[in-house]
C-alpha angles and dihedrals in degrees: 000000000000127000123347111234128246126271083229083074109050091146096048082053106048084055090060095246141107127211136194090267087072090056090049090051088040083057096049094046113105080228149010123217119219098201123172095233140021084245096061084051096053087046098043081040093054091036088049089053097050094066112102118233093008103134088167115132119228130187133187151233121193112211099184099219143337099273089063089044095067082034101063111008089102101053090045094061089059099058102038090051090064094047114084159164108177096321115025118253096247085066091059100034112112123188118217114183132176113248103238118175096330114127116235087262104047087043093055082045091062096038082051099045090047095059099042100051098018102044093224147116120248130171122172136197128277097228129035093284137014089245092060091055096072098054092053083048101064095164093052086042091048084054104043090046100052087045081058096043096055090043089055114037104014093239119126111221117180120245092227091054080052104042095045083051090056095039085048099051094042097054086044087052087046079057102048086050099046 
């Protein structure tokens, strides 16, 4: 728990350990991520740096859980709105959380009720996990994966080859479960 430390730091992380240095990034970041796991921030981390021309800096806080997150949000907001560095980091502070088992309604009212009494942004997937999410979204998945698979490997696979694979495999698994 607690805030994921910098790129700028690989050596201190790998230790296990933060330093002030983190808090000072996290100040000068144009925002900082409230995630459930350490897991959601290496992901949102890949998936941020994929994006071409984004020189915006993120930094993020690990919850460990949603049940922390109800737990300590609150005091939270009162220390990060008196951090700042031209805006405090409570202003630019933004919570992503997975859906779970929360219903569509349930999961707009907390996304509601976090921004009315806790002045801050929250979304919130659109399947259990974020995770989940990508595999009921082929075409965003087609397209992650052949911006990976150029990355890695240099090779340029269309979005549509990869897409009508996926489309393919999932209707042939549809069939193997009917």
């Amino acid at each position: 728990k607690g805030i994921m430390p910098s790129n700028l730091t690989p050596v201190i992380r790998w230790i296990g350990n933060t330093t002030g240095l983190d808090f000072i990034n996290a100040l000068e970041a144009d925002r900082l991520i409230f995630v459930e796991g350490e897991d959601d921030a290496k992901v949102f981390r890949i998936l941020l740096n994929q994006q071409i021309n984004n020189r915006k800096k993120y930094m993020f806080w690990v919850l460990g859980g949603i049940s922390e997150i109800f737990e300590n949000i609150p005091s939270y907001k009162v220390v990060f709105s008196e951090l700042k560095n031209g805006t405090t980091l409570w202003d630019k502070s933004v919570l992503v959380l997975d859906k779970d088992e929360l219903s569509n309604d349930h999961n707009d009212l907390f996304i509601l009720k976090f921004k009315e009494v806790l002045s801050i942004d929250a979304y919130c997937a659109n399947s259990y996990t974020f995770e989940s999410t990508l595999f009921t979204d082929l075409p965003k998945t087609s397209k992650l994966l052949s911006k990976l698979i150029e990355k890695v490997n240099g090779t340029l696979i269309l979005q549509q080859d990869i897409l009508m694979d996926l489309e393919q495999n999932y209707s042939n698994y549809k069939l193997f479960l009917e």
